[in-house]
Amino acid sequence: MEGPSPLERLRRKLALAVGENAVFDGWTKAAVDSAAAQLGVDPLQARLAMPKSQSDMIDAYIQEVDRALEASFTQKRLAGMKIRERIRALIWHRLEIMGPAREAVRRGLAILAMPQNVAQALRTSWQTADLMWRLAGDTSTDFNHYTKRMTLGAVYGSTLLVWLDDQSEGWAETAAFLDRRIDDVMTFEKWKAQWRGSSDRRVSVSRFLGRLRYPPR
């Protein structure tokens, strides 16, 4: 399999820095120019490498966050952790990677929420949840594969919204919120294991996802 093209390599190099500069410049060419100056890259090459639309620029940033997350969590690092600990560590480190670009992430979510970008946002959310489960060691291929990613996507999405407004030291409020949501997921997984195949006691997935997405704080 061929490796990434020179432009793709440059895009990957720039993506996180573009996000950090989007805090001040928005998801614009100005953020690309600032990132290029920060990294010593020719601005014309940088503009050529980065997508032109805001939504695609945000997508490039998210993809690079995913790559940084994957690079940080080797199988050796995860080997001694339980599933709950793996999921929490993955979500938390993802927030840490995005920390320097938090205000840009807020703007990015607003852009992805626009009607024309909803399909792209859903695809991106699914890919992120899928990556985290795969890094955590999940190999399921049945219905379980989909419900795990739906629940994790809801947990990550709701935690992200809390994090964006968290002014507590060390993001303590976000940490507490995340722990509660992961507890809900672990409970859900136990319910699935105990009640699988029972039509009269089947868990309502949509109701549970709603609770994860919009839980009481």
PDB file of C-alpha atoms in Angstrom, residues 84-179:
ATOM      1  CA  ARG A  84     -13.475   0.860  31.505  1.00  0.00           C
ATOM      2  CA  GLU A  85     -10.024   2.313  32.183  1.00  0.00           C
ATOM      3  CA  ARG A  86      -9.100   2.129  28.497  1.00  0.00           C
ATOM      4  CA  ILE A  87     -12.213   3.981  27.359  1.00  0.00           C
ATOM      5  CA  ARG A  88     -11.803   6.675  29.988  1.00  0.00           C
ATOM      6  CA  ALA A  89      -8.112   7.156  29.188  1.00  0.00           C
ATOM      7  CA  LEU A  90      -8.844   7.399  25.464  1.00  0.00           C
ATOM      8  CA  ILE A  91     -11.577  10.003  25.858  1.00  0.00           C
ATOM      9  CA  TRP A  92      -9.573  12.025  28.364  1.00  0.00           C
ATOM     10  CA  HIS A  93      -6.401  12.064  26.274  1.00  0.00           C
ATOM     11  CA  ARG A  94      -8.441  13.116  23.255  1.00  0.00           C
ATOM     12  CA  LEU A  95      -9.607  16.157  25.231  1.00  0.00           C
ATOM     13  CA  GLU A  96      -5.999  16.871  26.217  1.00  0.00           C
ATOM     14  CA  ILE A  97      -4.911  16.790  22.565  1.00  0.00           C
ATOM     15  CA  MET A  98      -7.635  19.293  21.699  1.00  0.00           C
ATOM     16  CA  GLY A  99      -7.007  21.470  24.743  1.00  0.00           C
ATOM     17  CA  PRO A 100      -4.951  24.160  22.942  1.00  0.00           C
ATOM     18  CA  ALA A 101      -7.762  24.507  20.381  1.00  0.00           C
ATOM     19  CA  ARG A 102     -10.757  24.362  22.708  1.00  0.00           C
ATOM     20  CA  GLU A 103     -12.429  27.560  21.486  1.00  0.00           C
ATOM     21  CA  ALA A 104     -11.827  26.514  17.889  1.00  0.00           C
ATOM     22  CA  VAL A 105     -13.438  23.163  18.652  1.00  0.00           C
ATOM     23  CA  ARG A 106     -16.492  25.034  19.917  1.00  0.00           C
ATOM     24  CA  ARG A 107     -16.680  26.976  16.643  1.00  0.00           C
ATOM     25  CA  GLY A 108     -16.083  23.784  14.721  1.00  0.00           C
ATOM     26  CA  LEU A 109     -19.045  22.045  16.354  1.00  0.00           C
ATOM     27  CA  ALA A 110     -21.283  24.962  15.421  1.00  0.00           C
ATOM     28  CA  ILE A 111     -20.115  24.712  11.807  1.00  0.00           C
ATOM     29  CA  LEU A 112     -20.630  20.937  11.676  1.00  0.00           C
ATOM     30  CA  ALA A 113     -24.130  21.390  13.117  1.00  0.00           C
ATOM     31  CA  MET A 114     -25.197  23.348  10.034  1.00  0.00           C
ATOM     32  CA  PRO A 115     -27.706  21.375   7.911  1.00  0.00           C
ATOM     33  CA  GLN A 116     -25.334  20.973   4.975  1.00  0.00           C
ATOM     34  CA  ASN A 117     -22.667  19.461   7.258  1.00  0.00           C
ATOM     35  CA  VAL A 118     -24.753  17.088   9.397  1.00  0.00           C
ATOM     36  CA  ALA A 119     -23.956  13.967   7.342  1.00  0.00           C
ATOM     37  CA  GLN A 120     -20.244  14.739   7.549  1.00  0.00           C
ATOM     38  CA  ALA A 121     -20.513  15.331  11.304  1.00  0.00           C
ATOM     39  CA  LEU A 122     -22.279  11.989  11.851  1.00  0.00           C
ATOM     40  CA  ARG A 123     -19.665  10.158   9.803  1.00  0.00           C
ATOM     41  CA  THR A 124     -16.829  11.828  11.705  1.00  0.00           C
ATOM     42  CA  SER A 125     -18.429  11.030  15.065  1.00  0.00           C
ATOM     43  CA  TRP A 126     -18.847   7.379  14.099  1.00  0.00           C
ATOM     44  CA  GLN A 127     -15.228   7.109  12.920  1.00  0.00           C
ATOM     45  CA  THR A 128     -13.965   8.553  16.191  1.00  0.00           C
ATOM     46  CA  ALA A 129     -16.067   6.185  18.298  1.00  0.00           C
ATOM     47  CA  ASP A 130     -14.990   3.248  16.134  1.00  0.00           C
ATOM     48  CA  LEU A 131     -11.321   4.165  16.538  1.00  0.00           C
ATOM     49  CA  MET A 132     -11.588   4.385  20.311  1.00  0.00           C
ATOM     50  CA  TRP A 133     -13.318   1.020  20.580  1.00  0.00           C
ATOM     51  CA  ARG A 134     -10.746  -0.613  18.282  1.00  0.00           C
ATOM     52  CA  LEU A 135      -7.912   0.863  20.338  1.00  0.00           C
ATOM     53  CA  ALA A 136      -9.651  -0.443  23.455  1.00  0.00           C
ATOM     54  CA  GLY A 137      -9.508  -3.926  21.957  1.00  0.00           C
ATOM     55  CA  ASP A 138     -13.054  -4.439  20.712  1.00  0.00           C
ATOM     56  CA  THR A 139     -13.368  -7.032  17.928  1.00  0.00           C
ATOM     57  CA  SER A 140     -17.145  -7.478  17.847  1.00  0.00           C
ATOM     58  CA  THR A 141     -18.807  -7.719  14.432  1.00  0.00           C
ATOM     59  CA  ASP A 142     -22.459  -8.337  15.355  1.00  0.00           C
ATOM     60  CA  PHE A 143     -25.172  -5.989  16.657  1.00  0.00           C
ATOM     61  CA  ASN A 144     -22.896  -5.386  19.630  1.00  0.00           C
ATOM     62  CA  HIS A 145     -20.429  -3.651  17.313  1.00  0.00           C
ATOM     63  CA  TYR A 146     -22.968  -0.962  16.467  1.00  0.00           C
ATOM     64  CA  THR A 147     -24.482  -0.427  19.906  1.00  0.00           C
ATOM     65  CA  LYS A 148     -21.030  -0.002  21.453  1.00  0.00           C
ATOM     66  CA  ARG A 149     -20.158   2.742  19.002  1.00  0.00           C
ATOM     67  CA  MET A 150     -23.525   4.438  19.397  1.00  0.00           C
ATOM     68  CA  THR A 151     -23.213   4.533  23.168  1.00  0.00           C
ATOM     69  CA  LEU A 152     -19.583   5.661  23.123  1.00  0.00           C
ATOM     70  CA  GLY A 153     -20.424   8.364  20.578  1.00  0.00           C
ATOM     71  CA  ALA A 154     -23.142   9.632  22.921  1.00  0.00           C
ATOM     72  CA  VAL A 155     -20.794   9.570  25.917  1.00  0.00           C
ATOM     73  CA  TYR A 156     -18.019  11.364  24.063  1.00  0.00           C
ATOM     74  CA  GLY A 157     -20.376  13.942  22.559  1.00  0.00           C
ATOM     75  CA  SER A 158     -21.999  14.868  25.867  1.00  0.00           C
ATOM     76  CA  THR A 159     -18.619  14.959  27.628  1.00  0.00           C
ATOM     77  CA  LEU A 160     -17.265  17.225  24.909  1.00  0.00           C
ATOM     78  CA  LEU A 161     -20.073  19.728  25.500  1.00  0.00           C
ATOM     79  CA  VAL A 162     -19.377  19.781  29.246  1.00  0.00           C
ATOM     80  CA  TRP A 163     -15.652  20.188  28.607  1.00  0.00           C
ATOM     81  CA  LEU A 164     -16.169  23.197  26.358  1.00  0.00           C
ATOM     82  CA  ASP A 165     -17.684  25.161  29.255  1.00  0.00           C
ATOM     83  CA  ASP A 166     -15.600  23.685  32.079  1.00  0.00           C
ATOM     84  CA  GLN A 167     -13.709  26.360  33.997  1.00  0.00           C
ATOM     85  CA  SER A 168     -12.829  24.131  36.964  1.00  0.00           C
ATOM     86  CA  GLU A 169      -9.215  23.382  37.849  1.00  0.00           C
ATOM     87  CA  GLY A 170      -7.872  20.453  35.889  1.00  0.00           C
ATOM     88  CA  TRP A 171     -11.280  20.081  34.214  1.00  0.00           C
ATOM     89  CA  ALA A 172     -12.555  18.420  37.380  1.00  0.00           C
ATOM     90  CA  GLU A 173     -16.198  18.867  36.400  1.00  0.00           C
ATOM     91  CA  THR A 174     -15.595  17.164  33.083  1.00  0.00           C
ATOM     92  CA  ALA A 175     -13.763  14.302  34.782  1.00  0.00           C
ATOM     93  CA  ALA A 176     -16.642  13.695  37.179  1.00  0.00           C
ATOM     94  CA  PHE A 177     -19.185  13.880  34.358  1.00  0.00           C
ATOM     95  CA  LEU A 178     -17.175  11.452  32.235  1.00  0.00           C
ATOM     96  CA  ASP A 179     -16.903   8.956  35.090  1.00  0.00           C
TER      97      ASP A 179
END
